[in-house]
Short mmCIF file of C-alpha atoms in Angstrom, two decimals:
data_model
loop_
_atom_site.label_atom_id
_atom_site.label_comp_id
_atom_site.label_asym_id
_atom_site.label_seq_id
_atom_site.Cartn_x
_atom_site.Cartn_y
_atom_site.Cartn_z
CA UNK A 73 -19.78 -16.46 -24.49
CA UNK A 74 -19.25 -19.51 -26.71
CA UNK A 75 -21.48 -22.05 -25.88
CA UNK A 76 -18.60 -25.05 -26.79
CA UNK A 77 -16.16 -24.35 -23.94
CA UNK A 78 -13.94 -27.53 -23.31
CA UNK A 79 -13.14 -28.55 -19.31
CA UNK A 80 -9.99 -27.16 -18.70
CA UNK A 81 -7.48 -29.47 -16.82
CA UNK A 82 -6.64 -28.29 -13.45
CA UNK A 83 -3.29 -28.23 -14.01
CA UNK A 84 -3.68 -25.71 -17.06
CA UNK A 85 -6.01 -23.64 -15.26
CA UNK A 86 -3.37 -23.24 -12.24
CA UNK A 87 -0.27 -22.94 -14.73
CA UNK A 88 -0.38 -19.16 -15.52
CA UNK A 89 0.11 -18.67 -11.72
CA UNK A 90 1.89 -21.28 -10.98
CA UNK A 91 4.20 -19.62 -14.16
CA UNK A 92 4.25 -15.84 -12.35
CA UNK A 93 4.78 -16.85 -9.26
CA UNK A 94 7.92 -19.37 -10.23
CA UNK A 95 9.63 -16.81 -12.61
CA UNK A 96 9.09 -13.58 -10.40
CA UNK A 97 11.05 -15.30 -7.44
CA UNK A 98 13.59 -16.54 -9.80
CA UNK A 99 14.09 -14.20 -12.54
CA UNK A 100 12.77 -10.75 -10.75
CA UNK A 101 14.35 -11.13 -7.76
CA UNK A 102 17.18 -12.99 -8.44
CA UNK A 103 18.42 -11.20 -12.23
CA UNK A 104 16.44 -8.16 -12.28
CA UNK A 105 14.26 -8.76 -14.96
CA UNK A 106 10.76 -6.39 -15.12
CA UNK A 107 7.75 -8.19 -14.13
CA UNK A 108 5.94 -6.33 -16.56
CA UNK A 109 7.88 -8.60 -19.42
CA UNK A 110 6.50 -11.91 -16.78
CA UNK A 111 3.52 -10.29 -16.98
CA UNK A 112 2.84 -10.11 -20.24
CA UNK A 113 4.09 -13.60 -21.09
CA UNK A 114 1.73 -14.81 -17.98
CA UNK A 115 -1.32 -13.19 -20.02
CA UNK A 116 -0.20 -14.60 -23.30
CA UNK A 117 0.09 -18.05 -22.01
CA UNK A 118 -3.26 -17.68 -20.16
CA UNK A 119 -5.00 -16.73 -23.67
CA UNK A 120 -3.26 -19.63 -25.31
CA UNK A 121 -4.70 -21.78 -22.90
CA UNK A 122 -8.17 -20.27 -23.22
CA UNK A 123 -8.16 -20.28 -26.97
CA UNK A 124 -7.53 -23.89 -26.93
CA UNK A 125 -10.15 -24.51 -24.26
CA UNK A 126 -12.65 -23.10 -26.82
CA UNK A 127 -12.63 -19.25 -25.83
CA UNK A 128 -12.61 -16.69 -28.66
CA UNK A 129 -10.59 -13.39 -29.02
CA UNK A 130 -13.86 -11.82 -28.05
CA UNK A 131 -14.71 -13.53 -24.92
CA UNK A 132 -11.17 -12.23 -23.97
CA UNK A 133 -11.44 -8.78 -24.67
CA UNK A 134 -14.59 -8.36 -22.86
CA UNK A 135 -12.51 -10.15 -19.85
CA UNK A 136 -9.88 -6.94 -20.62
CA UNK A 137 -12.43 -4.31 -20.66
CA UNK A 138 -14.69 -5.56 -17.74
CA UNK A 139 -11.69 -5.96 -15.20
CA UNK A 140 -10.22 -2.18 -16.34
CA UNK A 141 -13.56 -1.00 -16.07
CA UNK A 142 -14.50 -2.18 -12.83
CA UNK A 143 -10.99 -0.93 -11.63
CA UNK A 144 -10.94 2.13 -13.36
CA UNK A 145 -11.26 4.08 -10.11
CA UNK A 146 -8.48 2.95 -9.28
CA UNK A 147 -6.14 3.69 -12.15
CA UNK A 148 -7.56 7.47 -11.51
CA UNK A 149 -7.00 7.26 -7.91
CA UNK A 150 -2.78 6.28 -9.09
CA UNK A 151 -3.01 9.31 -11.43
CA UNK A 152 -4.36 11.88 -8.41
CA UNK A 153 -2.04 10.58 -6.16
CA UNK A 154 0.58 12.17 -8.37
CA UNK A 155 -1.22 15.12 -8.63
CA UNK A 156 -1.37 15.63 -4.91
CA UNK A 157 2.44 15.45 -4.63
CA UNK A 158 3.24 17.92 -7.20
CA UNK A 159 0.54 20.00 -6.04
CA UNK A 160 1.46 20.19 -2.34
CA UNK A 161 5.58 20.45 -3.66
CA UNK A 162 4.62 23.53 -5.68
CA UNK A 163 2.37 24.80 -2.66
CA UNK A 164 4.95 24.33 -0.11
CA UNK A 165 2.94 22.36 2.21
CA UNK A 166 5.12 18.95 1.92
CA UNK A 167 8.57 21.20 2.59
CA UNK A 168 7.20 22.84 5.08
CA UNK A 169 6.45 19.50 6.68
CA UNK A 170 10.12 18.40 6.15
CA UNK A 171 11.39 21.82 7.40
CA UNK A 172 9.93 21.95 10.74
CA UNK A 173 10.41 18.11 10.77
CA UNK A 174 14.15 18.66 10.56
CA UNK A 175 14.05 20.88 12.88
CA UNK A 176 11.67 19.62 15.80
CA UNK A 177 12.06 15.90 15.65
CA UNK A 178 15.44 14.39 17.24
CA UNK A 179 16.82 12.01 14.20
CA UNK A 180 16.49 9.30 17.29
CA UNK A 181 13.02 9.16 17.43
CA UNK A 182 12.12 9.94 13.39
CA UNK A 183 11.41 6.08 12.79
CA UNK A 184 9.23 5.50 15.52
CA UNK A 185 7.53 9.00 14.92
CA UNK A 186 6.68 8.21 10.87
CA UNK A 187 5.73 4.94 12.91
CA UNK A 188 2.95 6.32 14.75
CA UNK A 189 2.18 9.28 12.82
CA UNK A 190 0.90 7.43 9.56
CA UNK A 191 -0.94 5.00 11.80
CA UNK A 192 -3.07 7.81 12.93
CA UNK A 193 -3.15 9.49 10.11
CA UNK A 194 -4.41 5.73 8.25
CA UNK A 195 -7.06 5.02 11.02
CA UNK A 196 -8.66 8.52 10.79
CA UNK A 197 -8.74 8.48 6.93
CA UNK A 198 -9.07 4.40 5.92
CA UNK A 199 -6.14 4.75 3.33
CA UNK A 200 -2.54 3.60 3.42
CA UNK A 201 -2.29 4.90 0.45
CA UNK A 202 -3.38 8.60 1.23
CA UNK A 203 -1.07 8.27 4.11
CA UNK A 204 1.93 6.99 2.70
CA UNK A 205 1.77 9.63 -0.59
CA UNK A 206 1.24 12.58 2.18
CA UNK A 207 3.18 12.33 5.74
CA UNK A 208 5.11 9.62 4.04
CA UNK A 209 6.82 11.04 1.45
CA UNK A 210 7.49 14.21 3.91
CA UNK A 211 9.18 11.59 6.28
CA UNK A 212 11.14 10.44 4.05
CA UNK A 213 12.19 14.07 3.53
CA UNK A 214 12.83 13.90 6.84
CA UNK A 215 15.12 10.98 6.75
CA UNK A 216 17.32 12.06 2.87
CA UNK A 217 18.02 15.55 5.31
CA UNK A 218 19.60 14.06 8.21
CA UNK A 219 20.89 10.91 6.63
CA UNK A 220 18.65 8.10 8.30
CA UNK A 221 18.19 5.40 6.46
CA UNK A 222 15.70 5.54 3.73
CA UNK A 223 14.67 1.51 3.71
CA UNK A 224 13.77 1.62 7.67
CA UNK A 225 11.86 4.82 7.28
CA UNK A 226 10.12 3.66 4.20
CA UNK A 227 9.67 0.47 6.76
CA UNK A 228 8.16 2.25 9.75
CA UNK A 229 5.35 4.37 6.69
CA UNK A 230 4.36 1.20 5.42
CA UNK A 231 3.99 -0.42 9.11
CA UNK A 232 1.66 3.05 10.03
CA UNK A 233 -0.22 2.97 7.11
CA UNK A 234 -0.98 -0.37 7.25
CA UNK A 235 -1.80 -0.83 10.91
CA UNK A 236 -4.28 1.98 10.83
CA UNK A 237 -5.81 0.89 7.32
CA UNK A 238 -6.42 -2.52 8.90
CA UNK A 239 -8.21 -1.45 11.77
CA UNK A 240 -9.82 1.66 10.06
CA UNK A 241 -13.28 1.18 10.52
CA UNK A 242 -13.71 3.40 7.44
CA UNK A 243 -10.77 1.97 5.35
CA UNK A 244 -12.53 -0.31 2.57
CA UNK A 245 -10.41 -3.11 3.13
CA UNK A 246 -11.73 -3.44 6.62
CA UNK A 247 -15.37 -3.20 5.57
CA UNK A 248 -14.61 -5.73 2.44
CA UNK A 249 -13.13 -8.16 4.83
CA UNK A 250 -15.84 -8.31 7.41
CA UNK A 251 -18.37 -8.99 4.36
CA UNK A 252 -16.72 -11.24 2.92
CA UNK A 253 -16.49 -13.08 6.27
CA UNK A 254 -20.16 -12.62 6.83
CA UNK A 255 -19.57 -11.11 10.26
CA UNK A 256 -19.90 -7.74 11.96
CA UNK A 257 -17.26 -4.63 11.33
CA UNK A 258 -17.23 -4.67 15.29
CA UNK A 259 -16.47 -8.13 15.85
CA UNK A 260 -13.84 -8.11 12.72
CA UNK A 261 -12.10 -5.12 14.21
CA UNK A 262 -12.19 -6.58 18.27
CA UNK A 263 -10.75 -9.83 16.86
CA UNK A 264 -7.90 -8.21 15.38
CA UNK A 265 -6.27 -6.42 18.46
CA UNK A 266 -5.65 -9.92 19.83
CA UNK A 267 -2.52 -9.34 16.66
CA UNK A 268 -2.72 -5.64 16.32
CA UNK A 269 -2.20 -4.77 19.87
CA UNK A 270 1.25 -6.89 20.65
CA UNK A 271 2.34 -6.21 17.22
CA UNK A 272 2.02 -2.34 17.38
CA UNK A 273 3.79 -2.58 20.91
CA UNK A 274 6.52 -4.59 19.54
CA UNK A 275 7.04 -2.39 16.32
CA UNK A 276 7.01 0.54 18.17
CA UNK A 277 10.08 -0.95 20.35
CA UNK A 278 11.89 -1.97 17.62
CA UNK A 279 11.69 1.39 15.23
CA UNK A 280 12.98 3.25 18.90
CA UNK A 281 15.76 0.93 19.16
CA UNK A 282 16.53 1.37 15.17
CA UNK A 283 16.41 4.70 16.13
CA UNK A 284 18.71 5.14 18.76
CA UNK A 285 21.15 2.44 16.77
CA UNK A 286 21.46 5.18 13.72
CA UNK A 287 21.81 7.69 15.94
CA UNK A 288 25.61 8.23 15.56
CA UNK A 289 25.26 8.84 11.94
CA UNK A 290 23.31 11.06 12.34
CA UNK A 291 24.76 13.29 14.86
CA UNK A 292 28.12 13.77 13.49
CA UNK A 293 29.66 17.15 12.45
CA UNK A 294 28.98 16.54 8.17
CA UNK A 295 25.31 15.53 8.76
CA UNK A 296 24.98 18.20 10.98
CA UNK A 297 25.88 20.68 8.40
CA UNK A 298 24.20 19.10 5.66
CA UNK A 299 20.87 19.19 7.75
CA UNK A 300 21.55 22.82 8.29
CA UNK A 301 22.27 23.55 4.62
CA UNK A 302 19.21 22.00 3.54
CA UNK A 303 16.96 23.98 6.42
CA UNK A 304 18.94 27.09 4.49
CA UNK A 305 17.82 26.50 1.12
CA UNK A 306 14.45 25.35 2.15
CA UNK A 307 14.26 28.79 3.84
CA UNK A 308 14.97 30.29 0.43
CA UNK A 309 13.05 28.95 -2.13
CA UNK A 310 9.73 28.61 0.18
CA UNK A 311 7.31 31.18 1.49
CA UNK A 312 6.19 29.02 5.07
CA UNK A 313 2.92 29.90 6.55
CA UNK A 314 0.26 28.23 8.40
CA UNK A 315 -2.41 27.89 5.78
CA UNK A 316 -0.20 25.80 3.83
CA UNK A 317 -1.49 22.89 6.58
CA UNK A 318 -5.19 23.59 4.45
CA UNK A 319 -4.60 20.71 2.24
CA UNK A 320 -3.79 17.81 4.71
CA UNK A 321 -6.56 19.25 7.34
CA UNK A 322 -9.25 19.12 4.31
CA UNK A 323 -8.21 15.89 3.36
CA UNK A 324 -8.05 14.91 6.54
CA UNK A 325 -11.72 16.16 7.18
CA UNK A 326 -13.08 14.88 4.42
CA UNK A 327 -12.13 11.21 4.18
CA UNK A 328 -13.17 11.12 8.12
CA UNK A 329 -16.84 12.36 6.79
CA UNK A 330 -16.66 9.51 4.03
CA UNK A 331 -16.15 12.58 0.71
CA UNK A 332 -15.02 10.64 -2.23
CA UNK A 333 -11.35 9.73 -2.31
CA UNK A 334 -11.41 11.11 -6.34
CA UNK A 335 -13.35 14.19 -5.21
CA UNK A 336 -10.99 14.80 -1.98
CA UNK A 337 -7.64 14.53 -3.68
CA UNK A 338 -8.84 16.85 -6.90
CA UNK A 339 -10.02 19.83 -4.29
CA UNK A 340 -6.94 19.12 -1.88
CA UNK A 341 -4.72 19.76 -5.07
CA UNK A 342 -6.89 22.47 -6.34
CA UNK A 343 -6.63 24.58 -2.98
CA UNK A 344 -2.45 23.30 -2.55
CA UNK A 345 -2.15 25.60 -6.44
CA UNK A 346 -4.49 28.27 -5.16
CA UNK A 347 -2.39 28.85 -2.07
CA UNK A 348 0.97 27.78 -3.81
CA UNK A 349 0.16 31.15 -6.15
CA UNK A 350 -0.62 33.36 -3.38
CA UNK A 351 2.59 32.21 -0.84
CA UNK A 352 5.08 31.57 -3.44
CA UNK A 353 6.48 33.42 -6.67
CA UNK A 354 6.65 30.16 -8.94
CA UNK A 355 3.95 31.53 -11.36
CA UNK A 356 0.75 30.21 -12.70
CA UNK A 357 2.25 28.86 -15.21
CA UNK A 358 4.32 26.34 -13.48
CA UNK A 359 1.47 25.50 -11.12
CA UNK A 360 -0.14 23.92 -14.02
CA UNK A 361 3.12 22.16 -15.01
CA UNK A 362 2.91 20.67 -11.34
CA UNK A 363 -0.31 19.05 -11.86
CA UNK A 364 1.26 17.21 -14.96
CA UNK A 365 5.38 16.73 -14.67
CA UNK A 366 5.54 17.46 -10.66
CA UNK A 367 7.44 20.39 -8.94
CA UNK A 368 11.13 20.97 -9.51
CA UNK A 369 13.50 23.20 -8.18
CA UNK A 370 14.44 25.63 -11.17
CA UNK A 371 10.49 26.71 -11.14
CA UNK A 372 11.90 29.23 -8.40
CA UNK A 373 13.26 32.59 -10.18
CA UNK A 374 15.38 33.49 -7.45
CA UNK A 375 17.50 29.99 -7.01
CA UNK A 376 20.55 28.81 -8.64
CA UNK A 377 20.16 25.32 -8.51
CA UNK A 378 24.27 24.63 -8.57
CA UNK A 379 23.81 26.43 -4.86
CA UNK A 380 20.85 23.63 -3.61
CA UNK A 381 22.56 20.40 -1.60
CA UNK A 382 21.78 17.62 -4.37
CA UNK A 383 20.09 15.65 -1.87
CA UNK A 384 17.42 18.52 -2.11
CA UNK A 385 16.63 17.79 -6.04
CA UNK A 386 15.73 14.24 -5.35
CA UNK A 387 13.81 15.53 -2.15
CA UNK A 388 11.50 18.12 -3.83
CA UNK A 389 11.72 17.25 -7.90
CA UNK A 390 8.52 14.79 -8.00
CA UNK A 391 5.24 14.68 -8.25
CA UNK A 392 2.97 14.89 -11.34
CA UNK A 393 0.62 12.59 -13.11
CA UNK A 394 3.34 11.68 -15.68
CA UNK A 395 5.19 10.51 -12.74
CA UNK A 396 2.46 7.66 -11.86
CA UNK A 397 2.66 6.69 -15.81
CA UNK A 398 5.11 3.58 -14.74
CA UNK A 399 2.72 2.57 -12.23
CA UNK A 400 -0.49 3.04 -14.49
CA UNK A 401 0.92 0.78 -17.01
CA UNK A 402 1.77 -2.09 -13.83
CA UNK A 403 -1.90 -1.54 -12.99
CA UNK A 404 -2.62 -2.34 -16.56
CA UNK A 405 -1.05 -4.97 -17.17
CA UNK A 406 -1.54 -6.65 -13.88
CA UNK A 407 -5.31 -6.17 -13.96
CA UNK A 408 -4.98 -7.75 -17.82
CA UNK A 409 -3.64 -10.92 -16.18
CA UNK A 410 -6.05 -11.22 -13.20
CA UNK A 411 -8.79 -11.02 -16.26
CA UNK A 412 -7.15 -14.10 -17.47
CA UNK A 413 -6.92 -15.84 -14.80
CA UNK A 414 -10.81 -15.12 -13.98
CA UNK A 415 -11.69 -16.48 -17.27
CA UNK A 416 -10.42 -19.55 -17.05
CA UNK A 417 -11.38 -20.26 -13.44
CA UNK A 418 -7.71 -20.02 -11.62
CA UNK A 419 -8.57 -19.01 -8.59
CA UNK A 420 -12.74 -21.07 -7.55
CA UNK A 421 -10.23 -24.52 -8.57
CA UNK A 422 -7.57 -23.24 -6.29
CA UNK A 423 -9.73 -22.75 -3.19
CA UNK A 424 -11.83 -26.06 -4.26
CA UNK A 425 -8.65 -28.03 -3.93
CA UNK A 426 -7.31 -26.48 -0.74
CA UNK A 427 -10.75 -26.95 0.85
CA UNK A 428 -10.27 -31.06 0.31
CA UNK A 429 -7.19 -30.89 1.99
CA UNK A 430 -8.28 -28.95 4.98
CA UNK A 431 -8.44 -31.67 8.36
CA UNK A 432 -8.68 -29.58 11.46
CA UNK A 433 -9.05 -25.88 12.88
CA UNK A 434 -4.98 -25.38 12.38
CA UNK A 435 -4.99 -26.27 8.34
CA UNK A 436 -7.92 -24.38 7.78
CA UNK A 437 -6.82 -21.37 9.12
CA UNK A 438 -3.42 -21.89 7.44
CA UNK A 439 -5.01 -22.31 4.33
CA UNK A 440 -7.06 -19.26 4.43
CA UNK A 441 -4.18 -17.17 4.74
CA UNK A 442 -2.03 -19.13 2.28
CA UNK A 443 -4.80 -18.88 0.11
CA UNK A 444 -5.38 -15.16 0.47
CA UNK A 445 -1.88 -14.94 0.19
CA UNK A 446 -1.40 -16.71 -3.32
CA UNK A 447 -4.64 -15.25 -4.81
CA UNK A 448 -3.48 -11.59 -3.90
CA UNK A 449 -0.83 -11.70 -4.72
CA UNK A 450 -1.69 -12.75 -8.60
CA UNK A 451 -4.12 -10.87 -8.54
CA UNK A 452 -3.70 -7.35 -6.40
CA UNK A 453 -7.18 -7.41 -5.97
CA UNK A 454 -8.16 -7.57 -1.81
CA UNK A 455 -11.73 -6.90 -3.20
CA UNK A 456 -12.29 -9.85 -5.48
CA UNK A 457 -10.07 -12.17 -3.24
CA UNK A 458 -12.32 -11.32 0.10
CA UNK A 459 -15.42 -11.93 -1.08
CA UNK A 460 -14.61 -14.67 -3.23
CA UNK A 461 -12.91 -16.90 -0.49
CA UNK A 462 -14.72 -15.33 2.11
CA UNK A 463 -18.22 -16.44 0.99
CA UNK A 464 -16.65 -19.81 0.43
CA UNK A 465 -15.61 -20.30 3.70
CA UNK A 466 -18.06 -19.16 6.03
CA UNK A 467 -19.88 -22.03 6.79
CA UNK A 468 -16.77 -23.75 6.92
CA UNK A 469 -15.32 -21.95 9.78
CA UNK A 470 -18.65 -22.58 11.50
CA UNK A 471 -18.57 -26.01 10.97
CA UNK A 472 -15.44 -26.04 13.25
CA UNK A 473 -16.80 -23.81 15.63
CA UNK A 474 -14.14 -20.57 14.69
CA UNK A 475 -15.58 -17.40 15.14
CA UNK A 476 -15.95 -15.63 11.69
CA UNK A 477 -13.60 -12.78 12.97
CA UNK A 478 -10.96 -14.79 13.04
CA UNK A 479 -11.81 -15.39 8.91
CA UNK A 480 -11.94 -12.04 8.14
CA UNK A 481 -8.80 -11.65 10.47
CA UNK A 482 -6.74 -14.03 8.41
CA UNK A 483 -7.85 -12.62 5.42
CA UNK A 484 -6.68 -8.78 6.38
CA UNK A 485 -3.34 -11.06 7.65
CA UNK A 486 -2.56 -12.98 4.35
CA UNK A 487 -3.75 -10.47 1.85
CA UNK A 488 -3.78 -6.90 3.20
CA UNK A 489 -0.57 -7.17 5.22
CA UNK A 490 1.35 -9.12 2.96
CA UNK A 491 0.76 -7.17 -0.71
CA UNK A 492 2.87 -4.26 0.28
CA UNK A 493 5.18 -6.27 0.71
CA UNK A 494 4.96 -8.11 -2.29
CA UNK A 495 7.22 -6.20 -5.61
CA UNK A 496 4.98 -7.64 -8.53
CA UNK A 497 1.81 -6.27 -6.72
CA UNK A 498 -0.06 -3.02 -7.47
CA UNK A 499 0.57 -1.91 -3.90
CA UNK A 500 3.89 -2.81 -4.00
CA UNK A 501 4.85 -0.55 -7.04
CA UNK A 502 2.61 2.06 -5.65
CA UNK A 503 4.47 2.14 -2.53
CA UNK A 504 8.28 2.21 -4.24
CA UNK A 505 7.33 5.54 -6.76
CA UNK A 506 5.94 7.03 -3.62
CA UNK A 507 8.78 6.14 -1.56
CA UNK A 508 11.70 6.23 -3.51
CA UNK A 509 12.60 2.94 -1.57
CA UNK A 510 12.33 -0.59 -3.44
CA UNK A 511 10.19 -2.85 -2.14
CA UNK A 512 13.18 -5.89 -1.07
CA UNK A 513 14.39 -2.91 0.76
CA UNK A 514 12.08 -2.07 2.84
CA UNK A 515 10.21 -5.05 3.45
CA UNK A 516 12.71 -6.31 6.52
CA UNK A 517 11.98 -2.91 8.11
CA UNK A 518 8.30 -3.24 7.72
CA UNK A 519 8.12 -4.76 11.08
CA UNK A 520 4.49 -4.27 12.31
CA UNK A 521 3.20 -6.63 9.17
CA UNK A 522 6.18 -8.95 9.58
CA UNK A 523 5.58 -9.10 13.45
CA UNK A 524 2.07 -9.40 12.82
CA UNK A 525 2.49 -12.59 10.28
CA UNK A 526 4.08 -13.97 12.52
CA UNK A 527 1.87 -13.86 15.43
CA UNK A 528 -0.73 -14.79 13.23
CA UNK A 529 1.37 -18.04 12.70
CA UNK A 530 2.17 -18.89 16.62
CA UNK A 531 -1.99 -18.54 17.11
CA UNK A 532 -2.48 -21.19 14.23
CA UNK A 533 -0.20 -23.23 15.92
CA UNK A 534 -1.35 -22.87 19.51
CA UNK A 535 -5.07 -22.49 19.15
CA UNK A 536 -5.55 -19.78 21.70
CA UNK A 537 -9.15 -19.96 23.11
CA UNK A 538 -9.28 -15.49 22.93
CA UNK A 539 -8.08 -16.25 19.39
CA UNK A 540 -10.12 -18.43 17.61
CA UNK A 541 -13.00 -19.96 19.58
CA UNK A 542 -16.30 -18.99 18.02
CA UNK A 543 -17.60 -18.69 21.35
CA UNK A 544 -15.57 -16.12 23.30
CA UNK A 545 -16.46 -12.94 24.72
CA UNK A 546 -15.33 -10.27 22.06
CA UNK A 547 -16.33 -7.56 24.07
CA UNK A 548 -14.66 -8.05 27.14
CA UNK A 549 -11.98 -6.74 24.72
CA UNK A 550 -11.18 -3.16 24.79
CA UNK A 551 -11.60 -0.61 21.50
#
């Protein structure tokens, strides 16, 4: 590193997120414009302002290198995820999960079902992500066949994934949090149900309600029909049997034991092609093509596809690695940027300059999140922002007597909640290829993390003893 590094101004060292955060409200969400084009000009701004604070090309592209490297499992983990959905298309597994869906699950009760299935299926396994790419996607299935609409099932994924990955005790968000806090995993997970519980309840209410409110559109004589047409063709290009549930049950099964997320996802695809070649008459050939460009219809011999309802295509045509390229290249540029912003010391002057503003219990925890919050969401990194601000305000929070749960707490609230939520973010993308539903569209369905923010507000403001005292009795609470 060069040894004649100038003192960067606060203001310059806050202006490259001060710049992203300005322009994506105002130009992304207002005209459109790709935040990878913000992006980039956010990185080039934050090297200008480097190189004139005494930084060489160098120093910067061993900023580039360190943060890709350090993320790289990541970037794989965005290519497998793809790999999983074209695998378990061209298996049969996923439509088989739609078919009997369709068939077994009153459209009524489909929100509040993807509701509380993917919070299951996120607590067993620790991932949102593995949830949301797996029953998700075959919800949303679900929802194209009987015309419910896509935005609040997208809505009630995200609220199940999310809901189980923050109280996973094996989800590494969870476990980063309560480090970062320098508590217990126990205590971080007790001192979330005081949010989790009423804001599960209360999401669970609302997706029935939802439910029952789209009801008539989905009961009429022309959905009716199209739901049975679609049953029809699934019938005909798929082979259905019982071991096509192998891939979800190992995956299952081996993210409960801890198995590597990498390793898990390459042998759940692996065994989805093996039994995708034995059940159906696609061909070996096009089981390869799976792994790279996804599943599409006209693999099957048999099918016309001017005969398949065109909801169907844009049902069962996805997957692949190539279709995760858009996403890689977010994750690129977006770690790029967060590089950047490390360099030049963004983020230790941003939490040095909310901790001097901090005067009681209520601004401190309101900071927390709002930091959390603002450095996650530059940043998509729960990780870096965890342990960073968590380290930094431990002994705060003991200083006014808060427990360090309700830290960690805060934390999951203003980071892990919120960056789904979020369309610049890594998750954010993520969640939208997966989907098929933008993130401004499904973010005012999302109601367990929106009920849970706000919750998470009312206790700032109120100062509930079983919320924040250091000194309550965690474990008169039950698991």
């Amino acid at each position: 590193m060069n040894s004649k590094i100038k003192n960067i101004p606060t203001f310059w060292k806050l202006f490259p997120l001060i710049f992203i955060l300005i322009t994506v409200l105002i130009f992304t969400v207002k005209y459109g414009v790709p935040i990878e084009f913000l992006l980039t000009i956010g990185t080039l701004i934050a090297c200008i302002i480097a190189y004139f604070a005494g930084y060489k090309w160098k120093d910067m592209e061993n900023a580039f290198i360190k943060k890709i490297v350090d993320t790289w499992i990541g970037v794989l983990i965005f290519i497998l995820i793809g790999i999983v959905v074209g695998s378990w298309m061209y298996s049969g597994t996923v439509p088989m999960l739609i078919y009997y869906g369709i068939k077994l699950i009153h459209p009524s009760f489909i929100p509040v079902t993807a509701f509380i299935v993917t919070s299951f299926l996120s607590i067993f396994t620790g991932t949102s992500w593995g949830s949301a790419s797996t029953a998700g996607v075959a919800f949303i299935g679900i929802a194209q066949a009987t015309n419910t609409p896509l935005p609040l099932i997208a809505g009630a994924v995200i609220s199940g994934a999310y809901l189980g990955d923050k109280n996973s005790p094996i989800s590494d968000t969870t476990v980063l949090a309560a480090i970062g806090a320098g508590t217990t995993l126990q205590n971080h997970i007790k001192t979330m149900l005081v949010n989790t519980i009423p804001s599960a309840i209360l999401a669970a209410i609302v997706f029935t309600v939802l439910g029952f409110n789209a009801a008539p559109m989905n009961s009429d004589i022309l959905n009716l029909k199209e739901a049975s047409e679609i049953l029809t063709s699934l019938d005909n290009i798929f082979n259905f049997n019982i071991l096509l549930l192998i891939p979800p049950i190992f995956v299952l099964i081996a993210s409960v034991k801890g198995v590597n997320p990498v390793i898990t996802m390459f042998i759940g695809s692996l065994i989805a092609i093996i039994l995708g070649n034995i059940f159906q008459n696609f061909g070996i050939i096009n089981s390869m093509k799976s792994f790279v460009t996804g599943f599409n219809i006209s693999m099957s011999p048999t099918i016309n596809e001017a005969d398949i309802p065109l909801n169907l295509h844009s049902l069962l045509n996805r997957g692949g690695m190539m279709s995760m390229m858009p996403s890689v290249l977010f994750l690129i540029l977006a770690l790029t940027y967060g590089a950047m912003l490390e360099l030049l010391g963004t983020f230790e002057t941003l939490i040095t300059l909310l901790i001097k503003i901090t005067k009681g219990r209520r601004s401190l925890i309101f900071i927390t999140w709002l930091t959390t919050f603002t450095i996650n969401s530059a940043l998509s990194s729960l990780q870096f922002t965890f342990l960073t601000l968590g380290n930094v305000l431990q002994t705060v929070y003991d200083k006014y007597n808060i427990n360090r749960g309700v830290l960690s707490r805060t934390m999951e609230e203003g980071g892990t909640l919120t960056e789904v939520l979020l369309p610049w973010t890594i998750t954010g993308v993520y969640m939208t290829s997966i989907l098929g539903v933008h993130t401004l569209e499904y973010m005012p369905y999302s109601f367990f993390n929106l009920i849970s923010i706000c919750i998470s507000f009312i206790y700032m403001l109120t100062l509930p003893k079983f919320a924040v005292s250091k000194n309550y009795n965690y474990t008169n609470i039950k698991l």
